[in-house]
Amino acid sequence: MIIPVILSGGAGTRLWPLSRELYPKQLLPLAGEHTMLQETALRLEGLSALGAPLVVCNEAHRFMVAEQMRQIGRTPAAILLEPLGRNTAPAVAVAALQALDDGEDPLLLVLPADHVIAQPEALRAAIESGAPLAREGRLMTFGIVPTAPETGYGYIRADRACPLSFVTGHLLKGKDQGTGMEDATAFAVAQFVEKPDLATARAYLDSGEYFWNSGMFLFKASRYLEELERLAPEMLRWCRAALERAARDLDFIRLDAEAFAACPGNSIDYAVMEKTDAAAVIPLAAGWNDVGSWSALWEIGARDADGNVRRGDVLTSGTRNCYLHAERRLIAAVGLEDHIVVETADAVLVAHRDRVQEVKDIVAQLKAQGREEALLHRRVNRPWGSYEGLVQDGRFQVKRISVNPGASLSRQLHHHRAEHWVVVRGTARVTRGEETFILAENESTFIPLGTEHRLENPGKIPLEMIEVQSGSYLGEDDIVRFEDQYGR
């Protein structure tokens, strides 16, 4: 059995303004119809003995992760919620402990949820070829065959003197045991190396011994925990405690916050793979990209005759080699070359392709000023649907609210605001104080300040509403919940 462990943690903002701290890139459809999280699960279709995935994610992203997996018909065996980030080694440790809790010892296929792989069939073939080695006790990683002297990736040096192949149930090592380089499934790892400078990267490429470090792994659950016990016992101790004390509700396993906070943070590379003598690397050429910047999206995108990648409502004149992404409004680009232009409802980014890494400086300024643009979009996802801020001015604001079929908001009240609701699509069931009634399209109601209320969608289509709030304080924390099916 191969159990995918999909790592959807992190709150990276390298693709700001599309990615935000509470809406990271793995939850966005950046390279196709599906989100990157969904693509990670879907590209495994066809693997033999594939089990239900384990997903590890930030607690703040839990409902978006669960909904996105539901949309593609992939029900996770569990969704493990990290109360805070501790890097990949602890995340995989709790997944391994959870997998063993079912009484079996499966292979764990560790996959970050923010990669693009243009040729998933090549990935599946590499997984199949590496599985026998992993069952023999090897800790497998996938080394991307480099196509350029890239300075933004770590590298893995393969031990070309130690090719590995699994033939008819027997592990063969090296030419003296009957298998040469041409028969190699994988190679023993000689060394993990940090991101190099350009001259060093060129030397790596010329040598043929180095691969990009993909951050993808394949190993038995018990084998990983054995090495973690030997190399980082304190980490494993706190991971066990965090899982043993975890709370379980709905689809989620909430790791104990105190225990997980005490766990040392580290990556799998540093904690285990660089120190173990069981590491092996499988060469992989599959059109891999970790989408670490806007320029990476330009590189993998479909370009027009002028070299432009255009998404959304975009017009160009005399513009070449640009990435142009419009979400809400028309982008008209004249005379631009080698630029990134990204438009969202509340922000516009304009940057030269060679300087897109500096977006982190903008995000730092936003955080220093306490601005919400670093954290979330105007459209905010909730377990019941979403809301979007349209207008805010002083003592009032206007929102668009969308409630999924069969979903409901919590029973709640507000101390500082009243609300006017207008149904523009679908049907609403409204509880206001002691009364419950139905609102159809083009009907409205008023919720006085301090009145308990609940909004539900009893219909088969999404409920769309316009909400006008008025009062002395309009913050989202002015909510007193009395009943909530989502455990908030």
Tab-separated table of C-alpha atoms in Angstrom:
chain	number	residue	atom	x	y	z
A	1	MET	CA	0.000	0.000	0.000
A	2	ILE	CA	1.257	3.482	-0.908
A	3	ILE	CA	-0.209	6.279	1.210
A	4	PRO	CA	0.280	9.807	-0.184
A	5	VAL	CA	1.227	12.319	2.497
A	6	ILE	CA	0.290	15.671	1.020
A	7	LEU	CA	1.995	18.577	2.759
A	8	SER	CA	-0.179	21.661	2.446
A	9	GLY	CA	1.376	23.634	5.274
A	10	GLY	CA	2.994	27.017	5.049
A	11	ALA	CA	1.621	30.446	4.321
A	12	GLY	CA	3.992	31.652	1.641
A	13	THR	CA	3.383	35.009	0.005
A	14	ARG	CA	5.980	34.793	-2.770
A	15	LEU	CA	3.123	34.944	-5.285
A	16	TRP	CA	1.485	37.971	-3.690
A	17	PRO	CA	-1.043	39.449	-4.452
A	18	LEU	CA	-2.670	36.141	-5.496
A	19	SER	CA	-1.235	34.164	-2.574
A	20	ARG	CA	-1.879	35.539	0.899
A	21	GLU	CA	-0.928	34.310	4.348
A	22	LEU	CA	-4.416	32.853	4.860
A	23	TYR	CA	-4.807	31.791	1.210
A	24	PRO	CA	-1.458	30.303	0.056
A	25	LYS	CA	-0.477	29.232	-3.445
A	26	GLN	CA	-1.248	25.534	-2.968
A	27	LEU	CA	-4.942	26.432	-2.650
A	28	LEU	CA	-4.974	28.441	-5.901
A	29	PRO	CA	-5.480	27.297	-9.528
A	30	LEU	CA	-2.219	28.794	-10.775
A	31	ALA	CA	-1.333	26.416	-13.594
A	32	GLY	CA	-4.625	24.931	-14.718
A	33	GLU	CA	-8.255	24.285	-13.904
A	34	HIS	CA	-7.579	22.703	-10.513
A	35	THR	CA	-5.762	24.110	-7.519
A	36	MET	CA	-2.220	22.943	-6.867
A	37	LEU	CA	-3.435	20.849	-3.928
A	38	GLN	CA	-5.983	19.148	-6.167
A	39	GLU	CA	-3.430	18.563	-8.914
A	40	THR	CA	-1.117	16.901	-6.383
A	41	ALA	CA	-3.786	14.324	-5.559
A	42	LEU	CA	-5.076	13.855	-9.110
A	43	ARG	CA	-1.700	13.181	-10.732
A	44	LEU	CA	-1.346	9.959	-8.709
A	45	GLU	CA	-4.331	8.333	-10.438
A	46	GLY	CA	-3.175	5.018	-11.883
A	47	LEU	CA	-0.623	4.085	-9.234
A	48	SER	CA	-0.962	0.508	-8.031
A	49	ALA	CA	-2.002	-0.125	-4.406
A	50	LEU	CA	-2.784	3.553	-3.846
A	51	GLY	CA	-4.470	4.329	-0.528
A	52	ALA	CA	-6.438	7.330	0.685
A	53	PRO	CA	-4.161	10.323	1.302
A	54	LEU	CA	-3.124	11.856	4.588
A	55	VAL	CA	-3.112	15.648	4.373
A	56	VAL	CA	-1.096	17.816	6.752
A	57	CYS	CA	-2.105	21.473	6.722
A	58	ASN	CA	-2.213	24.680	8.717
A	59	GLU	CA	-5.232	24.808	11.017
A	60	ALA	CA	-6.323	28.096	9.427
A	61	HIS	CA	-6.645	26.392	6.014
A	62	ARG	CA	-8.594	23.336	7.186
A	63	PHE	CA	-11.985	24.048	5.627
A	64	MET	CA	-10.528	25.094	2.266
A	65	VAL	CA	-8.413	21.922	2.168
A	66	ALA	CA	-11.363	19.686	3.050
A	67	GLU	CA	-13.625	21.363	0.481
A	68	GLN	CA	-11.048	21.204	-2.307
A	69	MET	CA	-10.463	17.498	-1.717
A	70	ARG	CA	-14.230	16.919	-1.692
A	71	GLN	CA	-14.582	18.717	-5.017
A	72	ILE	CA	-12.308	16.174	-6.751
A	73	GLY	CA	-13.764	13.146	-4.984
A	74	ARG	CA	-10.671	12.379	-2.897
A	75	THR	CA	-11.607	11.694	0.722
A	76	PRO	CA	-8.497	11.854	2.928
A	77	ALA	CA	-7.884	9.139	5.485
A	78	ALA	CA	-7.261	12.053	7.848
A	79	ILE	CA	-6.503	15.760	7.749
A	80	LEU	CA	-3.854	16.552	10.359
A	81	LEU	CA	-3.942	20.151	11.552
A	82	GLU	CA	-0.733	21.909	12.572
A	83	PRO	CA	-1.338	24.646	15.166
A	84	LEU	CA	1.924	26.228	13.972
A	85	GLY	CA	4.599	25.408	11.423
A	86	ARG	CA	7.440	23.090	12.430
A	87	ASN	CA	8.727	22.259	8.911
A	88	THR	CA	8.501	18.958	7.057
A	89	ALA	CA	10.214	16.476	9.413
A	90	PRO	CA	7.612	16.761	12.212
A	91	ALA	CA	4.756	16.990	9.696
A	92	VAL	CA	5.766	13.664	8.144
A	93	ALA	CA	6.416	12.139	11.579
A	94	VAL	CA	2.819	12.686	12.734
A	95	ALA	CA	1.580	11.357	9.378
A	96	ALA	CA	3.739	8.230	9.801
A	97	LEU	CA	2.457	7.699	13.340
A	98	GLN	CA	-1.115	8.085	12.132
A	99	ALA	CA	-0.528	5.628	9.279
A	100	LEU	CA	0.877	3.004	11.646
A	101	ASP	CA	-2.081	3.522	13.966
A	102	ASP	CA	-4.222	1.619	11.447
A	103	GLY	CA	-2.189	-1.532	12.087
A	104	GLU	CA	-0.268	-1.627	8.799
A	105	ASP	CA	3.147	-0.362	7.727
A	106	PRO	CA	2.535	1.330	4.354
A	107	LEU	CA	4.909	3.165	2.094
A	108	LEU	CA	4.540	6.909	2.551
A	109	LEU	CA	4.776	9.045	-0.582
A	110	VAL	CA	5.588	12.545	0.676
A	111	LEU	CA	4.480	15.283	-1.720
A	112	PRO	CA	4.492	19.056	-1.221
A	113	ALA	CA	1.184	20.443	-2.513
A	114	ASP	CA	2.694	23.367	-4.428
A	115	HIS	CA	4.558	21.726	-7.316
A	116	VAL	CA	3.782	21.649	-11.025
A	117	ILE	CA	4.594	18.401	-12.843
A	118	ALA	CA	3.962	18.555	-16.566
A	119	GLN	CA	4.442	14.804	-17.126
A	120	PRO	CA	2.691	12.984	-14.254
A	121	GLU	CA	3.136	9.644	-15.979
A	122	ALA	CA	6.920	10.010	-15.497
A	123	LEU	CA	6.393	10.656	-11.788
A	124	ARG	CA	4.171	7.593	-11.458
A	125	ALA	CA	6.784	5.448	-13.233
A	126	ALA	CA	9.504	6.717	-10.877
A	127	ILE	CA	7.319	5.941	-7.852
A	128	GLU	CA	6.650	2.406	-9.098
A	129	SER	CA	10.359	1.804	-9.733
A	130	GLY	CA	11.347	3.149	-6.320
A	131	ALA	CA	8.722	1.273	-4.317
A	132	PRO	CA	10.636	-2.053	-4.087
A	133	LEU	CA	13.733	-0.228	-2.849
A	134	ALA	CA	11.641	1.603	-0.264
A	135	ARG	CA	10.139	-1.686	0.920
A	136	GLU	CA	13.685	-2.987	1.398
A	137	GLY	CA	14.343	-0.137	3.823
A	138	ARG	CA	15.745	2.602	1.609
A	139	LEU	CA	14.682	6.209	2.191
A	140	MET	CA	14.011	7.335	-1.356
A	141	THR	CA	13.993	10.864	-2.685
A	142	PHE	CA	13.306	12.085	-6.205
A	143	GLY	CA	16.097	14.088	-7.847
A	144	ILE	CA	15.007	16.331	-10.679
A	145	VAL	CA	17.236	16.015	-13.734
A	146	PRO	CA	18.520	19.609	-14.076
A	147	THR	CA	17.902	21.528	-17.272
A	148	ALA	CA	19.825	24.684	-16.338
A	149	PRO	CA	22.404	25.884	-13.775
A	150	GLU	CA	19.664	26.882	-11.302
A	151	THR	CA	20.835	28.784	-8.216
A	152	GLY	CA	17.456	28.764	-6.458
A	153	TYR	CA	17.370	25.038	-5.656
A	154	GLY	CA	19.281	22.742	-3.358
A	155	TYR	CA	21.049	19.813	-5.051
A	156	ILE	CA	21.574	16.102	-4.423
A	157	ARG	CA	24.818	14.439	-5.508
A	158	ALA	CA	24.303	10.848	-6.600
A	159	ASP	CA	26.926	8.217	-5.874
A	160	ARG	CA	27.459	7.014	-9.441
A	161	ALA	CA	29.674	4.233	-8.103
A	162	CYS	CA	26.674	2.797	-6.274
A	163	PRO	CA	23.775	2.260	-8.671
A	164	LEU	CA	20.803	0.438	-7.183
A	165	SER	CA	18.276	-1.788	-8.889
A	166	PHE	CA	15.583	-4.115	-7.637
A	167	VAL	CA	15.432	-7.130	-9.923
A	168	THR	CA	13.164	-10.154	-9.399
A	169	GLY	CA	12.891	-9.503	-5.687
A	170	HIS	CA	16.619	-9.092	-5.008
A	171	LEU	CA	18.379	-5.805	-4.293
A	172	LEU	CA	21.514	-5.554	-6.434
A	173	LYS	CA	24.274	-3.032	-5.781
A	174	GLY	CA	26.907	-2.007	-8.273
A	175	LYS	CA	28.397	-3.635	-11.351
A	176	ASP	CA	30.104	-6.395	-9.357
A	177	GLN	CA	26.646	-7.776	-8.546
A	178	GLY	CA	25.399	-7.815	-12.091
A	179	THR	CA	23.831	-4.412	-12.631
A	180	GLY	CA	25.482	-1.478	-14.303
A	181	MET	CA	24.583	2.153	-14.745
A	182	GLU	CA	22.183	1.357	-17.566
A	183	ASP	CA	20.156	-0.899	-15.217
A	184	ALA	CA	20.024	1.508	-12.303
A	185	THR	CA	16.659	2.383	-10.816
A	186	ALA	CA	18.318	4.737	-8.348
A	187	PHE	CA	21.628	5.703	-6.795
A	188	ALA	CA	22.833	5.946	-3.252
A	189	VAL	CA	22.988	9.560	-2.105
A	190	ALA	CA	26.521	10.867	-1.721
A	191	GLN	CA	25.657	14.345	-0.488
A	192	PHE	CA	22.945	16.987	-0.101
A	193	VAL	CA	24.220	20.469	-0.952
A	194	GLU	CA	22.803	23.955	-0.424
A	195	LYS	CA	21.799	26.406	-3.131
A	196	PRO	CA	24.974	27.136	-5.119
A	197	ASP	CA	26.280	30.230	-6.837
A	198	LEU	CA	26.088	30.324	-10.635
A	199	ALA	CA	29.604	29.007	-11.307
A	200	THR	CA	29.085	26.086	-8.932
A	201	ALA	CA	25.672	25.324	-10.429
A	202	ARG	CA	27.250	25.151	-13.888
A	203	ALA	CA	29.883	22.729	-12.596
A	204	TYR	CA	27.112	20.585	-11.062
A	205	LEU	CA	25.297	20.491	-14.382
A	206	ASP	CA	28.438	19.567	-16.335
A	207	SER	CA	29.352	16.731	-13.955
A	208	GLY	CA	26.125	14.776	-14.474
A	209	GLU	CA	26.224	13.739	-10.817
A	210	TYR	CA	23.812	16.301	-9.382
A	211	PHE	CA	20.034	16.584	-9.307
A	212	TRP	CA	17.709	19.300	-8.057
A	213	ASN	CA	16.272	18.507	-4.640
A	214	SER	CA	12.522	18.109	-5.195
A	215	GLY	CA	11.450	17.658	-1.568
A	216	MET	CA	9.498	14.494	-2.532
A	217	PHE	CA	10.163	11.223	-0.698
A	218	LEU	CA	9.137	7.559	-0.559
A	219	PHE	CA	9.773	5.274	2.416
A	220	LYS	CA	8.113	2.881	4.837
A	221	ALA	CA	6.395	4.626	7.720
A	222	SER	CA	8.246	2.523	10.297
A	223	ARG	CA	11.611	3.039	8.583
A	224	TYR	CA	11.298	6.814	8.671
A	225	LEU	CA	10.367	6.729	12.342
A	226	GLU	CA	13.305	4.414	13.110
A	227	GLU	CA	15.743	6.895	11.602
A	228	LEU	CA	14.019	9.832	13.293
A	229	GLU	CA	14.252	8.006	16.628
A	230	ARG	CA	17.992	7.531	16.066
A	231	LEU	CA	18.790	10.977	14.653
A	232	ALA	CA	16.230	13.316	16.269
A	233	PRO	CA	14.648	11.525	19.238
A	234	GLU	CA	13.397	14.721	20.888
A	235	MET	CA	11.428	15.614	17.769
A	236	LEU	CA	9.778	12.216	17.634
A	237	ARG	CA	8.916	12.316	21.334
A	238	TRP	CA	6.989	15.562	20.967
A	239	CYS	CA	5.324	14.433	17.738
A	240	ARG	CA	4.029	11.359	19.560
A	241	ALA	CA	2.724	13.543	22.357
A	242	ALA	CA	1.065	15.958	19.932
A	243	LEU	CA	-0.789	13.107	18.225
A	244	GLU	CA	-1.664	11.236	21.423
A	245	ARG	CA	-3.206	14.409	22.884
A	246	ALA	CA	-4.878	15.434	19.633
A	247	ALA	CA	-8.556	16.341	19.481
A	248	ARG	CA	-10.667	14.808	16.731
A	249	ASP	CA	-13.654	16.580	15.209
A	250	LEU	CA	-15.362	16.403	11.816
A	251	ASP	CA	-12.705	15.383	9.257
A	252	PHE	CA	-9.832	16.770	11.295
A	253	ILE	CA	-7.181	15.667	13.785
A	254	ARG	CA	-6.071	18.734	15.740
A	255	LEU	CA	-2.528	18.209	16.993
A	256	ASP	CA	-2.022	19.310	20.565
A	257	ALA	CA	-0.751	22.886	20.396
A	258	GLU	CA	1.468	22.782	23.498
A	259	ALA	CA	3.231	19.559	22.535
A	260	PHE	CA	3.683	20.535	18.889
A	261	ALA	CA	5.066	23.939	19.889
A	262	ALA	CA	7.697	22.161	22.004
A	263	CYS	CA	8.759	20.027	19.026
A	264	PRO	CA	12.031	21.100	17.361
A	265	GLY	CA	11.429	22.331	13.827
A	266	ASN	CA	13.464	20.984	10.945
A	267	SER	CA	13.170	19.717	7.388
A	268	ILE	CA	13.354	16.048	6.427
A	269	ASP	CA	16.603	16.816	4.621
A	270	TYR	CA	18.376	18.248	7.657
A	271	ALA	CA	16.824	15.984	10.291
A	272	VAL	CA	17.149	12.645	8.490
A	273	MET	CA	18.190	12.453	4.851
A	274	GLU	CA	21.589	14.177	5.182
A	275	LYS	CA	22.570	11.919	8.091
A	276	THR	CA	21.200	8.503	7.219
A	277	ASP	CA	23.192	5.912	5.285
A	278	ALA	CA	19.978	4.581	3.717
A	279	ALA	CA	19.200	7.546	1.432
A	280	ALA	CA	18.792	6.891	-2.274
A	281	VAL	CA	17.818	9.160	-5.159
A	282	ILE	CA	15.628	8.323	-8.154
A	283	PRO	CA	16.331	10.491	-11.223
A	284	LEU	CA	13.139	12.184	-12.415
A	285	ALA	CA	12.565	14.147	-15.613
A	286	ALA	CA	8.904	15.133	-15.491
A	287	GLY	CA	8.650	18.859	-16.222
A	288	TRP	CA	8.908	19.719	-12.503
A	289	ASN	CA	8.645	23.266	-11.157
A	290	ASP	CA	8.102	24.375	-7.575
A	291	VAL	CA	6.452	27.651	-8.708
A	292	GLY	CA	8.523	29.699	-6.325
A	293	SER	CA	8.046	33.041	-8.073
A	294	TRP	CA	6.015	34.881	-10.695
A	295	SER	CA	8.786	34.331	-13.223
A	296	ALA	CA	8.343	30.568	-12.729
A	297	LEU	CA	4.689	30.886	-13.748
A	298	TRP	CA	5.797	32.708	-16.899
A	299	GLU	CA	8.250	29.890	-17.635
A	300	ILE	CA	5.622	27.122	-17.415
A	301	GLY	CA	2.735	29.068	-18.954
A	302	ALA	CA	1.378	28.893	-22.509
A	303	ARG	CA	2.855	31.890	-24.349
A	304	ASP	CA	1.475	33.748	-27.318
A	305	ALA	CA	3.472	34.759	-30.402
A	306	ASP	CA	5.009	37.668	-28.455
A	307	GLY	CA	6.079	35.468	-25.550
A	308	ASN	CA	3.331	36.737	-23.239
A	309	VAL	CA	1.398	34.564	-20.794
A	310	ARG	CA	-2.071	36.067	-20.502
A	311	ARG	CA	-4.728	35.056	-17.992
A	312	GLY	CA	-8.054	36.822	-17.723
A	313	ASP	CA	-9.110	39.987	-19.572
A	314	VAL	CA	-5.828	41.206	-21.104
A	315	LEU	CA	-5.040	43.368	-24.149
A	316	THR	CA	-1.500	44.076	-25.352
A	317	SER	CA	0.285	46.323	-27.832
A	318	GLY	CA	4.016	46.147	-28.391
A	319	THR	CA	4.380	43.987	-25.268
A	320	ARG	CA	6.757	41.021	-25.111
A	321	ASN	CA	7.741	38.250	-22.700
A	322	CYS	CA	5.381	39.342	-19.915
A	323	TYR	CA	3.129	37.527	-17.448
A	324	LEU	CA	-0.228	39.346	-17.346
A	325	HIS	CA	-2.894	38.117	-14.910
A	326	ALA	CA	-6.253	39.888	-14.573
A	327	GLU	CA	-8.857	38.774	-12.036
A	328	ARG	CA	-11.453	41.563	-11.961
A	329	ARG	CA	-10.563	44.289	-14.460
A	330	LEU	CA	-9.087	44.713	-17.889
A	331	ILE	CA	-5.286	44.911	-18.072
A	332	ALA	CA	-4.087	46.957	-21.057
A	333	ALA	CA	-0.312	46.659	-21.472
A	334	VAL	CA	1.531	48.922	-23.941
A	335	GLY	CA	5.246	48.722	-24.666
A	336	LEU	CA	6.139	46.453	-21.746
A	337	GLU	CA	8.909	43.871	-21.903
A	338	ASP	CA	9.907	41.226	-19.360
A	339	HIS	CA	7.370	42.398	-16.771
A	340	ILE	CA	4.892	40.817	-14.378
A	341	VAL	CA	1.482	42.493	-13.960
A	342	VAL	CA	-1.021	40.881	-11.584
A	343	GLU	CA	-4.399	42.458	-10.793
A	344	THR	CA	-6.761	41.371	-8.004
A	345	ALA	CA	-9.781	43.015	-6.370
A	346	ASP	CA	-7.664	44.903	-3.830
A	347	ALA	CA	-4.116	45.089	-5.192
A	348	VAL	CA	-2.020	45.373	-8.360
A	349	LEU	CA	1.575	44.159	-8.666
A	350	VAL	CA	3.884	45.524	-11.367
A	351	ALA	CA	7.441	44.169	-11.371
A	352	HIS	CA	10.295	43.380	-13.712
A	353	ARG	CA	10.688	39.631	-14.172
A	354	ASP	CA	14.277	39.799	-12.925
A	355	ARG	CA	13.172	41.387	-9.625
A	356	VAL	CA	10.067	39.431	-8.653
A	357	GLN	CA	11.812	37.991	-5.588
A	358	GLU	CA	11.582	41.484	-4.104
A	359	VAL	CA	7.840	41.051	-3.647
A	360	LYS	CA	8.766	39.895	-0.144
A	361	ASP	CA	9.795	43.470	0.616
A	362	ILE	CA	6.299	44.691	-0.284
A	363	VAL	CA	4.723	42.007	1.897
A	364	ALA	CA	6.999	43.036	4.784
A	365	GLN	CA	5.849	46.641	4.413
A	366	LEU	CA	2.192	45.556	4.403
A	367	LYS	CA	2.696	43.575	7.599
A	368	ALA	CA	4.593	46.413	9.259
A	369	GLN	CA	1.662	48.720	8.503
A	370	GLY	CA	-0.856	46.179	9.806
A	371	ARG	CA	-2.621	45.974	6.437
A	372	GLU	CA	-4.940	43.068	5.654
A	373	GLU	CA	-3.695	42.742	2.062
A	374	ALA	CA	-0.855	40.539	3.344
A	375	LEU	CA	-3.246	38.171	5.116
A	376	LEU	CA	-6.356	37.679	3.022
A	377	HIS	CA	-8.290	38.643	-0.064
A	378	ARG	CA	-11.494	40.600	-0.197
A	379	ARG	CA	-13.129	37.246	-0.841
A	380	VAL	CA	-12.790	35.188	2.334
A	381	ASN	CA	-13.574	31.472	2.380
A	382	ARG	CA	-15.579	29.942	5.200
A	383	PRO	CA	-16.689	26.328	5.750
A	384	TRP	CA	-20.222	27.302	4.684
A	385	GLY	CA	-19.185	29.282	1.571
A	386	SER	CA	-17.582	32.722	1.312
A	387	TYR	CA	-18.045	36.442	1.766
A	388	GLU	CA	-16.546	39.353	-0.124
A	389	GLY	CA	-16.189	42.960	0.975
A	390	LEU	CA	-17.559	45.329	-1.656
A	391	VAL	CA	-17.715	48.747	0.038
A	392	GLN	CA	-16.656	50.020	3.458
A	393	ASP	CA	-16.906	53.607	4.647
A	394	GLY	CA	-17.051	54.694	8.273
A	395	ARG	CA	-20.127	53.230	9.936
A	396	PHE	CA	-21.290	50.909	7.150
A	397	GLN	CA	-20.020	48.197	4.830
A	398	VAL	CA	-21.500	46.089	2.037
A	399	LYS	CA	-20.694	42.404	1.530
A	400	ARG	CA	-21.581	39.732	-0.960
A	401	ILE	CA	-22.319	36.449	0.820
A	402	SER	CA	-22.433	33.023	-0.835
A	403	VAL	CA	-23.754	29.999	1.098
A	404	ASN	CA	-23.289	26.486	-0.268
A	405	PRO	CA	-26.358	24.231	-0.720
A	406	GLY	CA	-27.268	22.596	2.593
A	407	ALA	CA	-24.842	24.781	4.567
A	408	SER	CA	-25.573	27.191	7.398
A	409	LEU	CA	-23.820	29.929	9.325
A	410	SER	CA	-23.554	29.718	13.096
A	411	ARG	CA	-26.353	30.939	15.366
A	412	GLN	CA	-24.880	34.250	16.503
A	413	LEU	CA	-25.358	37.857	17.497
A	414	HIS	CA	-23.434	41.139	17.183
A	415	HIS	CA	-23.069	43.787	19.874
A	416	HIS	CA	-22.111	46.679	17.600
A	417	ARG	CA	-23.860	46.278	14.256
A	418	ALA	CA	-27.201	45.629	12.602
A	419	GLU	CA	-27.569	43.858	9.261
A	420	HIS	CA	-29.830	44.166	6.228
A	421	TRP	CA	-30.048	41.074	4.006
A	422	VAL	CA	-31.203	40.999	0.362
A	423	VAL	CA	-31.450	37.656	-1.464
A	424	VAL	CA	-30.354	37.959	-5.101
A	425	ARG	CA	-30.150	34.238	-5.978
A	426	GLY	CA	-31.445	31.076	-4.371
A	427	THR	CA	-33.443	30.607	-1.180
A	428	ALA	CA	-32.577	31.559	2.415
A	429	ARG	CA	-33.917	30.162	5.664
A	430	VAL	CA	-33.585	32.891	8.293
A	431	THR	CA	-33.781	32.470	12.043
A	432	ARG	CA	-34.256	35.814	13.807
A	433	GLY	CA	-34.864	35.628	17.524
A	434	GLU	CA	-37.710	33.157	18.031
A	435	GLU	CA	-39.012	33.219	14.436
A	436	THR	CA	-37.871	31.246	11.367
A	437	PHE	CA	-38.933	32.127	7.825
A	438	ILE	CA	-37.998	31.722	4.136
A	439	LEU	CA	-36.687	34.473	1.858
A	440	ALA	CA	-36.809	34.058	-1.927
A	441	GLU	CA	-35.025	36.073	-4.613
A	442	ASN	CA	-35.586	39.846	-4.405
A	443	GLU	CA	-36.832	39.581	-0.799
A	444	SER	CA	-35.085	41.118	2.212
A	445	THR	CA	-35.040	41.288	5.990
A	446	PHE	CA	-33.454	43.254	8.844
A	447	ILE	CA	-31.448	41.856	11.789
A	448	PRO	CA	-31.422	44.379	14.671
A	449	LEU	CA	-28.298	44.870	16.781
A	450	GLY	CA	-28.070	42.317	19.606
A	451	THR	CA	-30.560	39.854	18.048
A	452	GLU	CA	-29.688	36.154	17.769
A	453	HIS	CA	-29.848	35.014	14.166
A	454	ARG	CA	-28.856	32.297	11.724
A	455	LEU	CA	-28.699	32.051	7.929
A	456	GLU	CA	-29.148	28.717	6.106
A	457	ASN	CA	-29.354	27.549	2.510
A	458	PRO	CA	-32.026	24.809	2.275
A	459	GLY	CA	-31.905	24.761	-1.533
A	460	LYS	CA	-30.022	22.927	-4.271
A	461	ILE	CA	-28.144	25.940	-5.703
A	462	PRO	CA	-25.796	28.437	-4.010
A	463	LEU	CA	-27.484	31.199	-2.032
A	464	GLU	CA	-26.232	34.662	-3.044
A	465	MET	CA	-26.982	37.594	-0.750
A	466	ILE	CA	-26.074	41.233	-0.351
A	467	GLU	CA	-25.501	42.214	3.272
A	468	VAL	CA	-25.393	45.827	4.430
A	469	GLN	CA	-23.883	46.241	7.897
A	470	SER	CA	-24.275	49.431	9.909
A	471	GLY	CA	-22.956	50.276	13.352
A	472	SER	CA	-20.152	51.678	15.446
A	473	TYR	CA	-17.798	48.698	14.944
A	474	LEU	CA	-17.745	46.404	11.920
A	475	GLY	CA	-14.890	43.996	12.703
A	476	GLU	CA	-15.236	40.260	12.103
A	477	ASP	CA	-14.497	39.593	15.786
A	478	ASP	CA	-17.853	41.120	16.810
A	479	ILE	CA	-19.467	37.665	16.763
A	480	VAL	CA	-20.912	35.763	19.718
A	481	ARG	CA	-21.601	32.178	18.600
A	482	PHE	CA	-24.218	30.046	20.342
A	483	GLU	CA	-24.244	27.044	18.021
A	484	ASP	CA	-21.916	26.100	15.172
A	485	GLN	CA	-21.777	22.845	13.226
A	486	TYR	CA	-18.151	23.487	12.253
A	487	GLY	CA	-16.774	23.513	15.795
A	488	ARG	CA	-15.583	27.118	15.783
